[in-house]
Coordinates of C-alpha atoms and ligand atoms in Angstrom, one line a residue:
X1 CA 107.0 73.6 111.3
X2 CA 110.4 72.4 111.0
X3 CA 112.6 74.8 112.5
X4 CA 116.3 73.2 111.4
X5 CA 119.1 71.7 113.7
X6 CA 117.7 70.0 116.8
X7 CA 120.4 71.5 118.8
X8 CA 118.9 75.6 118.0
X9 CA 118.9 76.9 121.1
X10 CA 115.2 78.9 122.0
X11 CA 116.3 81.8 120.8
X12 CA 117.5 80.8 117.4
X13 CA 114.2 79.4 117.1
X14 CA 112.9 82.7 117.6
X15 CA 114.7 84.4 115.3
X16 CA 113.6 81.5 112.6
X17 CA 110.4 82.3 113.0
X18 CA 108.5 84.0 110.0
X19 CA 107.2 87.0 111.4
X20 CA 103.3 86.2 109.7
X21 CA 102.9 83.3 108.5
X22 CA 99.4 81.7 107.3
X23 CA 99.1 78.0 106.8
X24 CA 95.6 76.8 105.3
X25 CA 93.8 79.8 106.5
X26 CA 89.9 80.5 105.2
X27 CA 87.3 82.7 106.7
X28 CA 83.6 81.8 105.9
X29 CA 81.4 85.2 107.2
X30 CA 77.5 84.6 108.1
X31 CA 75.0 87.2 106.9
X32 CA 72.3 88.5 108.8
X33 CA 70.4 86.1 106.8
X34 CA 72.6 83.0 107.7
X35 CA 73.6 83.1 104.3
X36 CA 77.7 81.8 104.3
X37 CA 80.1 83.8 102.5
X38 CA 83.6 82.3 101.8
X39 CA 85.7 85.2 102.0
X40 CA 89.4 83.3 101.4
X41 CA 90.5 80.3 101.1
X42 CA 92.9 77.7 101.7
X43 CA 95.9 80.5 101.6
X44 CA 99.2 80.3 102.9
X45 CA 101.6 83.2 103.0
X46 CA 104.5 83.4 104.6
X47 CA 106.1 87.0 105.5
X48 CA 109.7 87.5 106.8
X49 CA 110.9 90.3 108.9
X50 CA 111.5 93.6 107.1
X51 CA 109.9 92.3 103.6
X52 CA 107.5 94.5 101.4
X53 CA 104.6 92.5 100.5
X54 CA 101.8 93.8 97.9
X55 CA 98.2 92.4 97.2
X56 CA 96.4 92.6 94.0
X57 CA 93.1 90.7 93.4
X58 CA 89.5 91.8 92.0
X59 CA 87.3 93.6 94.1
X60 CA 85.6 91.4 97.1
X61 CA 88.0 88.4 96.4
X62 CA 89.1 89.0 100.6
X63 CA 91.8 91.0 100.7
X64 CA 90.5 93.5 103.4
X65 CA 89.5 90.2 105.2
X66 CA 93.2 88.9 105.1
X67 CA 94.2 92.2 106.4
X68 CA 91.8 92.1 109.0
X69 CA 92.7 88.5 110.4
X70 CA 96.6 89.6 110.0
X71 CA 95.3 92.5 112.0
X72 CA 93.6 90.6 115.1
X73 CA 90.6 92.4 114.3
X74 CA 89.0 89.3 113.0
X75 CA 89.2 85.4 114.0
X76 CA 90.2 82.8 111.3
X77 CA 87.9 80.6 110.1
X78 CA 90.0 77.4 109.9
X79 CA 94.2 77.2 109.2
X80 CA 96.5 78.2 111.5
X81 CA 97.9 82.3 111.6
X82 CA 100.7 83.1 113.2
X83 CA 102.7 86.6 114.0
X84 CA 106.2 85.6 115.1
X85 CA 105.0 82.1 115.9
X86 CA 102.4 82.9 118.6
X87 CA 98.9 82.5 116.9
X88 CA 97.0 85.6 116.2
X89 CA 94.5 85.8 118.7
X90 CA 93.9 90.2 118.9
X91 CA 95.4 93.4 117.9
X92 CA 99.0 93.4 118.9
X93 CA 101.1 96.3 119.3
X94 CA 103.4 94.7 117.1
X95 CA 101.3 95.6 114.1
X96 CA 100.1 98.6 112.9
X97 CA 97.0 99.6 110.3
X98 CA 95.8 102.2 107.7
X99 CA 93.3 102.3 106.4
X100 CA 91.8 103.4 102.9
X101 CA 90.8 106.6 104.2
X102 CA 92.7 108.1 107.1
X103 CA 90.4 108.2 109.7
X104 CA 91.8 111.0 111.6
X105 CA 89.6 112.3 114.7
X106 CA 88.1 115.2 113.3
X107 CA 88.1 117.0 116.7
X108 CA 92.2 116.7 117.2
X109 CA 94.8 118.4 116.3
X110 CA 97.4 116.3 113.9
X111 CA 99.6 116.1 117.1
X112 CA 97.1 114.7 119.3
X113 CA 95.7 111.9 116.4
X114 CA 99.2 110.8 116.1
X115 CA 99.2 110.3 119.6
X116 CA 96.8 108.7 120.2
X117 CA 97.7 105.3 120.3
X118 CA 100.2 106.0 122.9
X119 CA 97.8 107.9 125.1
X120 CA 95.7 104.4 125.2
X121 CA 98.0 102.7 125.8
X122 CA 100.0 104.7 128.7
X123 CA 98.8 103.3 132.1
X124 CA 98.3 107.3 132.8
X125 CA 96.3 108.2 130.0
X126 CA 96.2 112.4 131.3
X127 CA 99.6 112.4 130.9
X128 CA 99.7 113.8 127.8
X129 CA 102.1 115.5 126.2
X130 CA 105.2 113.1 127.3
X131 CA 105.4 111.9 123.6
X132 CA 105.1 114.8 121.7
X133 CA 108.6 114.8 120.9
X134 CA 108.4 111.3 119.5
X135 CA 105.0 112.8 117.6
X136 CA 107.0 115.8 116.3
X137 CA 109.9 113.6 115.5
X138 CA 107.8 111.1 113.3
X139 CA 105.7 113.9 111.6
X140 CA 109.4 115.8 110.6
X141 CA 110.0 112.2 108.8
X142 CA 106.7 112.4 106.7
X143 CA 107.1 115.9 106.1
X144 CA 104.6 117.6 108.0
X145 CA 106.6 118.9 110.6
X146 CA 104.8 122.4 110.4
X147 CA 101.5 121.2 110.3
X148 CA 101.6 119.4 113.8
X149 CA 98.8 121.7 115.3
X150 CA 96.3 121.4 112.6
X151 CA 92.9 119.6 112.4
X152 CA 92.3 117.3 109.5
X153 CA 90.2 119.7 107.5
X154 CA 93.2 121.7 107.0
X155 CA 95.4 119.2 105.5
X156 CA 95.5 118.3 101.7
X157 CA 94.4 114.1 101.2
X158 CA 98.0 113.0 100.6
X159 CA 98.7 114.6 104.2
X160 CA 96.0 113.0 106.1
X161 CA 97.0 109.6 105.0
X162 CA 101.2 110.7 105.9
X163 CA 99.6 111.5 109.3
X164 CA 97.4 108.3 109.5
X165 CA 100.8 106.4 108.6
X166 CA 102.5 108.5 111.8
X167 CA 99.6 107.3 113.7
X168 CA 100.5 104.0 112.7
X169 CA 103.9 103.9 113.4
X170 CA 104.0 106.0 116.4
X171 CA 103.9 102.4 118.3
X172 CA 107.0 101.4 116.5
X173 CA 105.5 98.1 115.7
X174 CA 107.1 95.1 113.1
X175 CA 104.5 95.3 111.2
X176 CA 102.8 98.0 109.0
X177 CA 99.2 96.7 107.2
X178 CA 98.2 99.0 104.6
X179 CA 94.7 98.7 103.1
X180 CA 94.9 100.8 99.4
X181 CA 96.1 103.6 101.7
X182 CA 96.4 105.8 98.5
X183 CA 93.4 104.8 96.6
X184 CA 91.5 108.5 97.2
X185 CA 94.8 110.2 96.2
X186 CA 95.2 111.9 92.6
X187 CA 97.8 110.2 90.6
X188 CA 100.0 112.6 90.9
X189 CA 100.3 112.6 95.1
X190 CA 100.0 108.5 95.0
X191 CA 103.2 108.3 93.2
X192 CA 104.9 110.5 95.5
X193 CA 103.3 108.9 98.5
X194 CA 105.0 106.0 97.0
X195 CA 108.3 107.1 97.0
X196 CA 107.7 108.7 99.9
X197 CA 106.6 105.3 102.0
X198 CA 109.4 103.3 100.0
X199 CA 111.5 105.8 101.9
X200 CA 110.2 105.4 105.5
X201 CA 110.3 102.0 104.8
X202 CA 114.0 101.4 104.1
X203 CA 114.7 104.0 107.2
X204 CA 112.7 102.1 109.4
X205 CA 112.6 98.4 108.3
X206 CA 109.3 97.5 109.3
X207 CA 107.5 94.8 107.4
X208 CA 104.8 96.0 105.1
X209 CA 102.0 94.3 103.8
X210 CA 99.6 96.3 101.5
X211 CA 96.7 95.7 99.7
X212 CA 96.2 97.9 96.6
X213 CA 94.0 97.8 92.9
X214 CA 96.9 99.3 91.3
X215 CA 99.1 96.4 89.7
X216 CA 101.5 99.6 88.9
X217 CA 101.6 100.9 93.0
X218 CA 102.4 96.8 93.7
X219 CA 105.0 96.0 91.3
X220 CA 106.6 99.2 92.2
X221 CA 106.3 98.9 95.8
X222 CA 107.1 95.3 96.6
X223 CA 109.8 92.7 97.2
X224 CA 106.7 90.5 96.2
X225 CA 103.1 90.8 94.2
X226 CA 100.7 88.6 95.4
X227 CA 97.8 87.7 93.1
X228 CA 94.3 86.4 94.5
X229 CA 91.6 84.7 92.7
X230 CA 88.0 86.0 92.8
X231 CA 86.0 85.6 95.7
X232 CA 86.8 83.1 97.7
X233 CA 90.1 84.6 97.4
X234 CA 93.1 82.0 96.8
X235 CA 97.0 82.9 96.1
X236 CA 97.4 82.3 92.7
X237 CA 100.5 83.3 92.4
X238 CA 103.1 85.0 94.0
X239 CA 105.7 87.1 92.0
X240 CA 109.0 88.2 93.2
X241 CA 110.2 92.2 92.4
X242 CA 113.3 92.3 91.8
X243 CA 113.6 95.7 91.2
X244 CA 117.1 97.8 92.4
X245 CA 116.3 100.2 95.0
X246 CA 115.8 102.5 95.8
X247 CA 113.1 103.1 93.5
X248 CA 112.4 106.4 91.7
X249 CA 109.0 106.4 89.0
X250 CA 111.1 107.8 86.0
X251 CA 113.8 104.7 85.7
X252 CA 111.5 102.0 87.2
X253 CA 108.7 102.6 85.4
X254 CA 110.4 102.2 82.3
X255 CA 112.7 99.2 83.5
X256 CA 112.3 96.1 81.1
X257 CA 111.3 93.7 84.4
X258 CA 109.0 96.2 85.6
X259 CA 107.1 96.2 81.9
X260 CA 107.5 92.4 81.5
X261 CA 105.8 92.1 85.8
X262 CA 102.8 94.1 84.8
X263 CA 102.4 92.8 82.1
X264 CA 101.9 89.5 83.5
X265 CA 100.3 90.1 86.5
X266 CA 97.3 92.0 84.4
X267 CA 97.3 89.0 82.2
X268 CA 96.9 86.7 85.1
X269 CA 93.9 89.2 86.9
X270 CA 92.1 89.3 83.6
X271 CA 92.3 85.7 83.4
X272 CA 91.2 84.8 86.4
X273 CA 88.3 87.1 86.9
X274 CA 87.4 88.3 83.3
X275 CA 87.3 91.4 84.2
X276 CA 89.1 94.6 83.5
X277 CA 92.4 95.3 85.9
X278 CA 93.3 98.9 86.3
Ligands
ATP301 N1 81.5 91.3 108.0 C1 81.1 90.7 106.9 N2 79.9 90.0 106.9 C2 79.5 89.3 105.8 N3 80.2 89.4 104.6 C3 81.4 90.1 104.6 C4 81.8 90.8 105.7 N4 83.0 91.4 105.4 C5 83.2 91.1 104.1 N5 82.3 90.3 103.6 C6 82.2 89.7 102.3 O1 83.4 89.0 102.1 C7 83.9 89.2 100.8 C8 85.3 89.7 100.8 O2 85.2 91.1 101.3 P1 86.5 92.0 101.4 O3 86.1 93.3 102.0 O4 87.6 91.2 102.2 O5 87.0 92.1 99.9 P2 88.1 93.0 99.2 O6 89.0 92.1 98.4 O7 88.8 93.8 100.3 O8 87.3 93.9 98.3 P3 87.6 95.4 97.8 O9 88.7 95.3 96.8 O10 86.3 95.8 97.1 O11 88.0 96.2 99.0 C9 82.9 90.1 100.1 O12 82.0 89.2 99.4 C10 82.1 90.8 101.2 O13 80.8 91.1 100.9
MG302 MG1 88.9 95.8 100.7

């Protein structure tokens, strides 16, 4: 990669480094059968620091799979995947992931599944209670403040996931990977959860990449759409938002470029797949 004048001293080239970048990446999964599926593709993505990335594509086209390779949680296939230039090899602390449902520990307290993360991590995992000020800090941010020693059961849906989002955050990493975080969420508490992660967003600057069926929640959301073909999932095409923020539902949703972006990214999904985008 070419990384400009010759003369850049190491650190320059640091900071020129796209924080993900995927050049050429595929993943091929083997059933139990030996059967080969061909998850993605042949994509390349490229993801600066602090920018707000959404993906839209049919169901099973290998968007959870990108996540999951982004995530360390799975190995590439072929191509070459990078998180600020070192190739992805694990889980890093530098990114963090929710997931479509918030997979709180049912057993715990709000506090303590926030936590969590930090208590696996500390060399001195019985030392608990060191971070709870960090804990209460973040959970103030989301709005639960008052609800940090609850159990899961006693939170609403849209609460679960704003803990699940503490949880993780709570490492302070670069990089936030959302997989349709709101997708069990009424339409009422997703758009505030929008709004609400737009805002903890710009306070915190992390980069956020999120995967979601909603061409509304994407164009909304992100700096960029990105489109993916059916299965094996391919960019096809990748749509900058250029949106004022920050961005409330009444005005945006009504904004000329908004209409026109939705418009087109349907178009494009119901082209490519024949089938009906939400
Ligand atoms: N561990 C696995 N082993 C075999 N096949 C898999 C595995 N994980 C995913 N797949 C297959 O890879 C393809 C892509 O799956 P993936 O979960 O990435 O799609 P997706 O875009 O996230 O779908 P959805 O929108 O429904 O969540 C699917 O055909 C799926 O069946
Ligand atoms: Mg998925």
């Amino acid at each position: 990669m070419s990384q400009g004048a010759n003369k850049a001293t190491g650190e320059d080239k640091i900071a020129q480094q796209p924080l993900i970048a995927a050049t050429g990446i595929s993943k091929v999964y083997r059933t139990v059968s030996g059967a080969r599926v061909e998850a993605i593709a042949g994509i390349d993505l490229v993801i600066d620091d602090g920018d707000f990335v959404c993906i839209v594509g049919p169901s099973g086209c290998g968007k959870s799979s990108l996540l999951r390779l982004v995530a360390g949680l799975d190995t590439v296939t072929s191509g070459r995947l990078t998180l600020a230039g070192a190739p992805v090899r694990g889980p890093s602390r530098e990114v963090g992931m929710v997931f479509q449902n918030a997979t709180l520990l049912p057993w715990m307290t709000v506090l303590e599944n926030v936590g969590l993360p930090l208590r696996l991590a500390s060399a001195d995992p019985d030392k608990a209670g060191d971070d709870d000020g960090l804990v209460r800090e973040l959970l103030g941010v989301v709005g639960l403040g008052g609800f940090s020693d609850k159990y899961p059961y006693e939170l609403s849906g849209g609460m679960q996931q704003r803990a699940a989002i503490c949880r993780a955050l709570v490492r302070d990493p670069k990089v936030l990977l959302m997989d349709e975080p709101f997708g069990a969420l009424d339409a009422l508490t997703r758009e505030r959860m929008n709004v609400e992660l737009q805002r903890i967003w710009q306070a915190s600057r992390k980069t956020v990449l999120l995967i979601t069926h909603s061409i509304a929640e994407a164009v909304f959301l992100g700096d960029r759409v990105v489109v993916m073909s059916p299965r094996p999932g391919r960019i096809l095409q990748d749509f900058p938002v250029e949106l004022e923020r920050p961005r409330n539902f009444a005005e945006t949703t009504g904004h000329p470029e908004y209409l026109q972006l939705t418009r087109e990214i349907r178009a494009l999904l119901d082209e490519s797949s024949g089938e009906e985008a939400q």
